[in-house]
């Protein structure tokens, strides 16, 4: 009984097969990467939309106003503060939405999050939260942290302290102070940005265009937020507006937010991460009760002076220049 062996591949044929496989990998890998990035961007957009929709649902029960913790925790059962407005930080606002089942804790952590110190708050307590001043009468779980390191002693508006040093939120919000409180509503103009991905720090160049801040104690290119979306040399992210829509913008001053008028007769584009001064420059960073332009950050450690002025710390790279809490 005899048999024949099949013809073996020649070296040339083997090299051709390897080249074809390498070519297919070169085509498929970028395609799969783009598909993954598209899916993450869509999920991120959906989460911001969910937060906005949750705020709008609450507005329907509150004469059009988005959640304001100080107006709900009147008895100081959840968080005890010297001034009620010190309760109105990002962590408490987001926790209120979770408490009312408007969103989940998973909705608060973006799929494009780059700070490894931000994680989902898995231990959210909807009944008698232990971090509250009087757990049996609490209106939300104050253990949820709007920023990293918010469990540090001496910070305002955290009740008995956040549950851990980790942050439980990826997103920025419009601060409900001063004239902006009038925009913290479901009936605000559709050009009003209310929730978004976090952003870096910016300054105006000689042509009055917004650029990543190139100089100073810390520069804008050091921000974690530039890694949310490509390219890494500029900011891009999802922005949620008062009408419930969410749009991706490759710049911090989208056309939709319009222009800011200045006292020197200039009109500059409204950067959602800058509290523009009267001259249009970047300023008033910790004074969210000044101005009425779009200005979104995660907020914490809110203090109110005897004159009623608000001083609040925005979570950005200027706040964390040495990488504390994973940076911004």
CSV table of C-alpha atoms in Angstrom, one decimal:
chain,number,residue,atom,x,y,z
A,1,UNK,CA,0.0,0.0,0.0
A,2,UNK,CA,1.5,3.3,-1.0
A,3,UNK,CA,0.6,6.9,-0.4
A,4,UNK,CA,1.6,10.3,-1.5
A,5,UNK,CA,2.7,13.2,0.7
A,6,UNK,CA,1.1,16.6,-0.1
A,7,UNK,CA,3.3,19.2,-1.6
A,8,UNK,CA,4.9,21.4,1.2
A,9,UNK,CA,4.8,25.2,1.1
A,10,UNK,CA,7.8,26.7,-0.5
A,11,UNK,CA,9.6,29.5,1.4
A,12,UNK,CA,8.3,32.1,-1.0
A,13,UNK,CA,4.7,30.9,-0.6
A,14,UNK,CA,5.1,30.9,3.2
A,15,UNK,CA,6.4,34.5,3.1
A,16,UNK,CA,3.5,35.5,0.9
A,17,UNK,CA,1.0,34.0,3.4
A,18,UNK,CA,2.7,35.8,6.3
A,19,UNK,CA,2.6,39.1,4.4
A,20,UNK,CA,-1.1,38.7,3.7
A,21,UNK,CA,-1.8,38.0,7.4
A,22,UNK,CA,0.3,41.0,8.4
A,23,UNK,CA,-1.6,43.2,5.9
A,24,UNK,CA,-5.0,42.0,7.3
A,25,UNK,CA,-3.9,42.7,10.8
A,26,UNK,CA,-2.8,46.2,9.8
A,27,UNK,CA,-6.2,46.8,8.4
A,28,UNK,CA,-8.3,45.2,11.1
A,29,UNK,CA,-6.6,46.5,14.2
A,30,UNK,CA,-7.1,50.2,13.5
A,31,UNK,CA,-10.7,49.4,12.4
A,32,UNK,CA,-11.4,47.6,15.6
A,33,UNK,CA,-9.7,50.4,17.6
A,34,UNK,CA,-11.9,53.0,15.9
A,35,UNK,CA,-15.0,50.9,16.6
A,36,UNK,CA,-14.1,50.6,20.2
A,37,UNK,CA,-13.5,54.4,20.5
A,38,UNK,CA,-16.8,55.1,18.8
A,39,UNK,CA,-18.7,52.8,21.2
A,40,UNK,CA,-17.0,54.4,24.2
A,41,UNK,CA,-17.8,57.9,22.9
A,42,UNK,CA,-21.5,56.9,22.4
A,43,UNK,CA,-21.7,55.4,25.9
A,44,UNK,CA,-20.1,58.5,27.4
A,45,UNK,CA,-22.7,60.7,25.5
A,46,UNK,CA,-25.5,58.5,26.8
A,47,UNK,CA,-24.4,58.8,30.4
A,48,UNK,CA,-24.2,62.6,30.2
A,49,UNK,CA,-27.7,62.5,28.6
A,50,UNK,CA,-28.9,60.3,31.5
A,51,UNK,CA,-27.6,62.8,34.0
A,52,UNK,CA,-29.3,65.7,32.2
A,53,UNK,CA,-32.5,63.8,31.9
A,54,UNK,CA,-32.4,62.9,35.6
A,55,UNK,CA,-31.9,66.6,36.4
A,56,UNK,CA,-34.9,67.5,34.2
A,57,UNK,CA,-37.1,64.9,35.9
A,58,UNK,CA,-36.2,66.4,39.3
A,59,UNK,CA,-36.9,69.9,37.9
A,60,UNK,CA,-40.4,68.7,37.1
A,61,UNK,CA,-41.0,68.3,40.8
A,62,UNK,CA,-39.2,71.4,41.8
A,63,UNK,CA,-40.7,74.3,39.8
A,64,UNK,CA,-38.2,73.9,37.0
A,65,UNK,CA,-35.1,73.9,39.1
A,66,UNK,CA,-32.4,71.3,38.9
A,67,UNK,CA,-31.4,69.6,42.2
A,68,UNK,CA,-30.0,72.1,44.8
A,69,UNK,CA,-29.0,70.2,47.9
A,70,UNK,CA,-29.3,73.2,50.2
A,71,UNK,CA,-33.0,73.6,49.4
A,72,UNK,CA,-33.7,69.9,50.2
A,73,UNK,CA,-31.6,69.3,53.3
A,74,UNK,CA,-33.1,72.2,55.3
A,75,UNK,CA,-32.8,70.3,58.6
A,76,UNK,CA,-29.1,69.6,58.2
A,77,UNK,CA,-29.9,65.9,58.6
A,78,UNK,CA,-27.7,64.9,55.7
A,79,UNK,CA,-24.9,67.4,55.8
A,80,UNK,CA,-24.2,70.0,58.4
A,81,UNK,CA,-22.7,73.3,57.2
A,82,UNK,CA,-22.2,76.9,58.4
A,83,UNK,CA,-24.0,78.2,55.4
A,84,UNK,CA,-26.6,76.1,53.4
A,85,UNK,CA,-25.0,76.9,50.1
A,86,UNK,CA,-21.9,75.0,51.2
A,87,UNK,CA,-23.9,71.8,50.5
A,88,UNK,CA,-24.3,72.6,46.8
A,89,UNK,CA,-21.1,70.8,45.6
A,90,UNK,CA,-21.0,68.3,42.7
A,91,UNK,CA,-20.9,65.2,44.9
A,92,UNK,CA,-24.1,66.1,46.7
A,93,UNK,CA,-25.8,67.1,43.5
A,94,UNK,CA,-25.0,63.8,41.8
A,95,UNK,CA,-25.8,61.8,44.9
A,96,UNK,CA,-29.2,63.4,45.0
A,97,UNK,CA,-29.9,62.2,41.5
A,98,UNK,CA,-28.8,58.6,42.5
A,99,UNK,CA,-31.0,58.8,45.7
A,100,UNK,CA,-34.0,59.6,43.6
A,101,UNK,CA,-33.3,56.8,41.1
A,102,UNK,CA,-32.9,59.3,38.3
A,103,UNK,CA,-29.4,57.9,37.5
A,104,UNK,CA,-27.1,55.1,38.8
A,105,UNK,CA,-23.7,55.4,40.3
A,106,UNK,CA,-22.4,53.7,37.2
A,107,UNK,CA,-23.7,56.6,35.1
A,108,UNK,CA,-21.3,58.9,36.9
A,109,UNK,CA,-18.0,57.2,35.9
A,110,UNK,CA,-17.2,57.8,32.2
A,111,UNK,CA,-16.0,55.0,30.0
A,112,UNK,CA,-13.3,57.4,28.8
A,113,UNK,CA,-12.1,58.2,32.4
A,114,UNK,CA,-8.3,58.4,32.6
A,115,UNK,CA,-7.8,59.1,36.3
A,116,UNK,CA,-7.3,55.8,38.1
A,117,UNK,CA,-8.5,57.3,41.3
A,118,UNK,CA,-12.0,57.6,40.0
A,119,UNK,CA,-14.2,54.6,40.5
A,120,UNK,CA,-17.9,53.6,40.8
A,121,UNK,CA,-19.3,54.1,44.3
A,122,UNK,CA,-20.4,50.5,44.8
A,123,UNK,CA,-21.5,50.9,48.4
A,124,UNK,CA,-24.2,53.6,47.9
A,125,UNK,CA,-26.7,53.5,50.8
A,126,UNK,CA,-30.3,54.4,50.0
A,127,UNK,CA,-31.4,53.8,53.5
A,128,UNK,CA,-29.9,55.4,56.6
A,129,UNK,CA,-26.5,56.3,55.0
A,130,UNK,CA,-23.8,56.1,57.7
A,131,UNK,CA,-22.0,59.2,56.4
A,132,UNK,CA,-25.0,61.4,57.0
A,133,UNK,CA,-25.4,63.6,60.1
A,134,UNK,CA,-28.7,61.9,61.0
A,135,UNK,CA,-28.9,58.8,58.8
A,136,UNK,CA,-32.6,58.1,59.5
A,137,UNK,CA,-33.6,61.5,58.0
A,138,UNK,CA,-31.0,61.7,55.2
A,139,UNK,CA,-32.0,63.1,51.8
A,140,UNK,CA,-29.0,61.5,50.0
A,141,UNK,CA,-25.8,59.4,50.7
A,142,UNK,CA,-23.1,62.0,51.3
A,143,UNK,CA,-20.5,59.2,51.0
A,144,UNK,CA,-20.4,59.7,47.2
A,145,UNK,CA,-17.5,61.9,46.3
A,146,UNK,CA,-17.7,64.3,43.4
A,147,UNK,CA,-13.9,64.6,43.2
A,148,UNK,CA,-10.9,62.7,44.5
A,149,UNK,CA,-9.5,63.3,48.0
A,150,UNK,CA,-12.8,64.9,49.1
A,151,UNK,CA,-12.7,62.8,52.2
A,152,UNK,CA,-9.9,65.1,53.6
A,153,UNK,CA,-10.7,66.8,56.9
A,154,UNK,CA,-11.9,70.4,57.0
A,155,UNK,CA,-13.7,70.3,53.6
A,156,UNK,CA,-17.2,71.7,53.6
A,157,UNK,CA,-20.4,70.0,52.6
A,158,UNK,CA,-19.4,66.3,53.1
A,159,UNK,CA,-21.4,65.3,56.2
A,160,UNK,CA,-19.3,62.9,58.2
A,161,UNK,CA,-16.9,62.7,55.2
A,162,UNK,CA,-16.9,60.9,51.9
A,163,UNK,CA,-16.7,57.1,52.0
A,164,UNK,CA,-13.1,57.0,50.6
A,165,UNK,CA,-10.3,59.1,49.0
A,166,UNK,CA,-11.4,57.8,45.6
A,167,UNK,CA,-13.6,60.0,43.5
A,168,UNK,CA,-17.0,58.7,42.2
A,169,UNK,CA,-17.7,61.1,39.4
A,170,UNK,CA,-16.2,61.9,36.1
A,171,UNK,CA,-18.3,64.9,35.0
A,172,UNK,CA,-18.4,68.7,35.4
A,173,UNK,CA,-21.5,70.8,36.1
A,174,UNK,CA,-22.7,74.4,36.0
A,175,UNK,CA,-22.4,75.8,39.5
A,176,UNK,CA,-25.8,76.9,40.9
A,177,UNK,CA,-24.6,80.2,42.4
A,178,UNK,CA,-25.2,83.9,41.6
A,179,UNK,CA,-26.8,84.6,38.2
A,180,UNK,CA,-26.0,81.0,37.1
A,181,UNK,CA,-28.6,79.7,39.5
A,182,UNK,CA,-31.1,81.1,37.0
A,183,UNK,CA,-29.6,78.9,34.4
A,184,UNK,CA,-29.6,75.8,36.6
A,185,UNK,CA,-33.1,75.0,35.3
A,186,UNK,CA,-34.9,72.9,32.7
A,187,UNK,CA,-36.2,76.0,31.0
A,188,UNK,CA,-32.8,77.6,30.5
A,189,UNK,CA,-31.8,78.6,26.9
A,190,UNK,CA,-30.7,75.7,24.7
A,191,UNK,CA,-27.2,77.2,24.5
A,192,UNK,CA,-26.7,76.7,28.2
A,193,UNK,CA,-24.2,73.9,28.9
A,194,UNK,CA,-25.1,72.1,32.2
A,195,UNK,CA,-23.0,68.9,32.2
A,196,UNK,CA,-19.9,67.8,30.4
A,197,UNK,CA,-16.7,65.9,30.4
A,198,UNK,CA,-14.1,67.6,32.6
A,199,UNK,CA,-11.6,69.9,30.9
A,200,UNK,CA,-8.1,71.4,31.1
A,201,UNK,CA,-7.0,75.0,31.8
A,202,UNK,CA,-6.9,77.6,29.0
A,203,UNK,CA,-5.7,81.1,28.2
A,204,UNK,CA,-6.2,83.5,25.3
A,205,UNK,CA,-3.5,83.9,22.7
A,206,UNK,CA,-2.6,87.2,21.0
A,207,UNK,CA,-5.5,86.6,18.5
A,208,UNK,CA,-8.0,86.1,21.3
A,209,UNK,CA,-8.3,82.3,20.6
A,210,UNK,CA,-8.5,79.9,23.4
A,211,UNK,CA,-5.4,77.6,23.8
A,212,UNK,CA,-4.1,75.2,26.4
A,213,UNK,CA,-2.4,77.4,29.0
A,214,UNK,CA,1.3,77.4,27.9
A,215,UNK,CA,2.9,78.8,31.0
A,216,UNK,CA,2.5,79.3,34.7
A,217,UNK,CA,2.8,77.0,37.8
A,218,UNK,CA,1.1,74.3,35.8
A,219,UNK,CA,0.4,74.1,32.0
A,220,UNK,CA,-2.8,72.9,30.3
A,221,UNK,CA,-1.1,70.1,28.4
A,222,UNK,CA,-0.6,68.2,31.7
A,223,UNK,CA,-4.3,67.5,32.2
A,224,UNK,CA,-5.6,64.0,32.3
A,225,UNK,CA,-8.7,65.3,30.4
A,226,UNK,CA,-6.8,65.5,27.1
A,227,UNK,CA,-6.6,61.7,27.0
A,228,UNK,CA,-10.4,61.3,26.9
A,229,UNK,CA,-10.4,61.6,23.2
A,230,UNK,CA,-7.9,62.0,20.4
A,231,UNK,CA,-6.0,64.1,19.6
A,232,UNK,CA,-4.0,64.4,22.8
A,233,UNK,CA,-2.8,68.0,22.1
A,234,UNK,CA,-6.2,69.5,22.4
A,235,UNK,CA,-9.5,69.0,24.4
A,236,UNK,CA,-12.5,67.1,23.0
A,237,UNK,CA,-15.5,65.9,24.9
A,238,UNK,CA,-19.3,65.6,25.2
A,239,UNK,CA,-21.4,68.6,26.4
A,240,UNK,CA,-24.9,68.3,27.7
A,241,UNK,CA,-27.2,71.3,27.3
A,242,UNK,CA,-30.3,72.5,29.1
A,243,UNK,CA,-32.7,71.2,26.4
A,244,UNK,CA,-31.5,67.6,27.1
A,245,UNK,CA,-29.3,67.3,24.0
A,246,UNK,CA,-25.7,66.2,24.1
A,247,UNK,CA,-23.1,67.2,21.4
A,248,UNK,CA,-19.5,66.2,21.0
A,249,UNK,CA,-17.2,69.2,20.6
A,250,UNK,CA,-13.5,69.1,19.5
A,251,UNK,CA,-13.0,72.4,21.3
A,252,UNK,CA,-13.8,73.9,24.7
A,253,UNK,CA,-15.6,76.9,23.0
A,254,UNK,CA,-18.2,75.4,20.7
A,255,UNK,CA,-20.3,77.5,18.4
A,256,UNK,CA,-23.4,76.7,20.3
A,257,UNK,CA,-22.3,78.5,23.5
A,258,UNK,CA,-21.9,81.8,21.6
A,259,UNK,CA,-19.8,84.8,22.4
A,260,UNK,CA,-18.9,86.7,25.5
A,261,UNK,CA,-18.9,90.5,25.4
A,262,UNK,CA,-16.1,92.4,27.1
A,263,UNK,CA,-15.5,95.9,28.5
A,264,UNK,CA,-12.8,96.4,25.9
A,265,UNK,CA,-15.3,96.0,23.0
A,266,UNK,CA,-14.1,92.6,22.1
A,267,UNK,CA,-16.3,89.5,21.7
A,268,UNK,CA,-14.6,86.2,22.4
A,269,UNK,CA,-15.9,82.6,22.2
A,270,UNK,CA,-17.4,81.3,25.4
A,271,UNK,CA,-15.1,78.7,26.8
A,272,UNK,CA,-17.1,76.3,29.0
A,273,UNK,CA,-14.1,75.8,31.4
A,274,UNK,CA,-13.3,79.5,31.9
A,275,UNK,CA,-15.1,82.0,34.1
A,276,UNK,CA,-14.3,84.9,31.7
A,277,UNK,CA,-13.6,88.3,33.4
A,278,UNK,CA,-15.0,91.6,32.1
A,279,UNK,CA,-12.0,91.8,29.8
A,280,UNK,CA,-12.6,88.3,28.5
A,281,UNK,CA,-9.4,86.9,30.1
A,282,UNK,CA,-9.3,83.7,32.2
A,283,UNK,CA,-10.0,84.7,35.8
A,284,UNK,CA,-12.4,84.4,38.7
A,285,UNK,CA,-11.6,80.7,38.8
A,286,UNK,CA,-12.9,80.1,42.3
A,287,UNK,CA,-15.7,82.7,42.2
A,288,UNK,CA,-18.6,80.8,40.5
A,289,UNK,CA,-21.2,83.4,41.7
A,290,UNK,CA,-19.6,86.0,39.4
A,291,UNK,CA,-20.5,86.0,35.7
A,292,UNK,CA,-23.2,84.3,33.7
A,293,UNK,CA,-21.3,82.6,30.9
A,294,UNK,CA,-21.1,78.9,30.7
A,295,UNK,CA,-18.6,77.6,33.3
A,296,UNK,CA,-18.4,73.9,34.1
A,297,UNK,CA,-16.2,72.1,36.6
A,298,UNK,CA,-16.7,69.5,39.3
A,299,UNK,CA,-17.0,71.7,42.5
A,300,UNK,CA,-16.0,71.0,46.1
A,301,UNK,CA,-15.1,72.8,49.4
A,302,UNK,CA,-17.6,75.6,48.9
A,303,UNK,CA,-17.3,78.4,51.4
A,304,UNK,CA,-19.6,81.4,51.9
A,305,UNK,CA,-18.2,84.7,53.3
A,306,UNK,CA,-20.0,86.9,55.8
A,307,UNK,CA,-20.9,89.1,52.9
A,308,UNK,CA,-22.5,86.1,51.1
A,309,UNK,CA,-19.8,85.7,48.4
A,310,UNK,CA,-19.1,82.2,47.2
A,311,UNK,CA,-15.6,80.7,47.0
A,312,UNK,CA,-15.5,77.2,45.6
A,313,UNK,CA,-12.7,74.9,44.5
A,314,UNK,CA,-12.9,73.6,40.9
A,315,UNK,CA,-11.3,70.2,40.3
A,316,UNK,CA,-8.8,70.9,37.5
A,317,UNK,CA,-5.1,70.5,36.9
A,318,UNK,CA,-4.4,73.8,38.6
A,319,UNK,CA,-6.0,72.4,41.7
A,320,UNK,CA,-3.9,69.2,41.4
A,321,UNK,CA,-0.5,70.4,39.9
A,322,UNK,CA,1.5,67.6,41.6
A,323,UNK,CA,-0.8,64.8,40.7
A,324,UNK,CA,-2.6,64.6,44.0
A,325,UNK,CA,-5.6,62.3,43.8
A,326,UNK,CA,-4.5,61.1,40.4
A,327,UNK,CA,-4.4,64.7,39.1
A,328,UNK,CA,-7.5,66.2,37.5
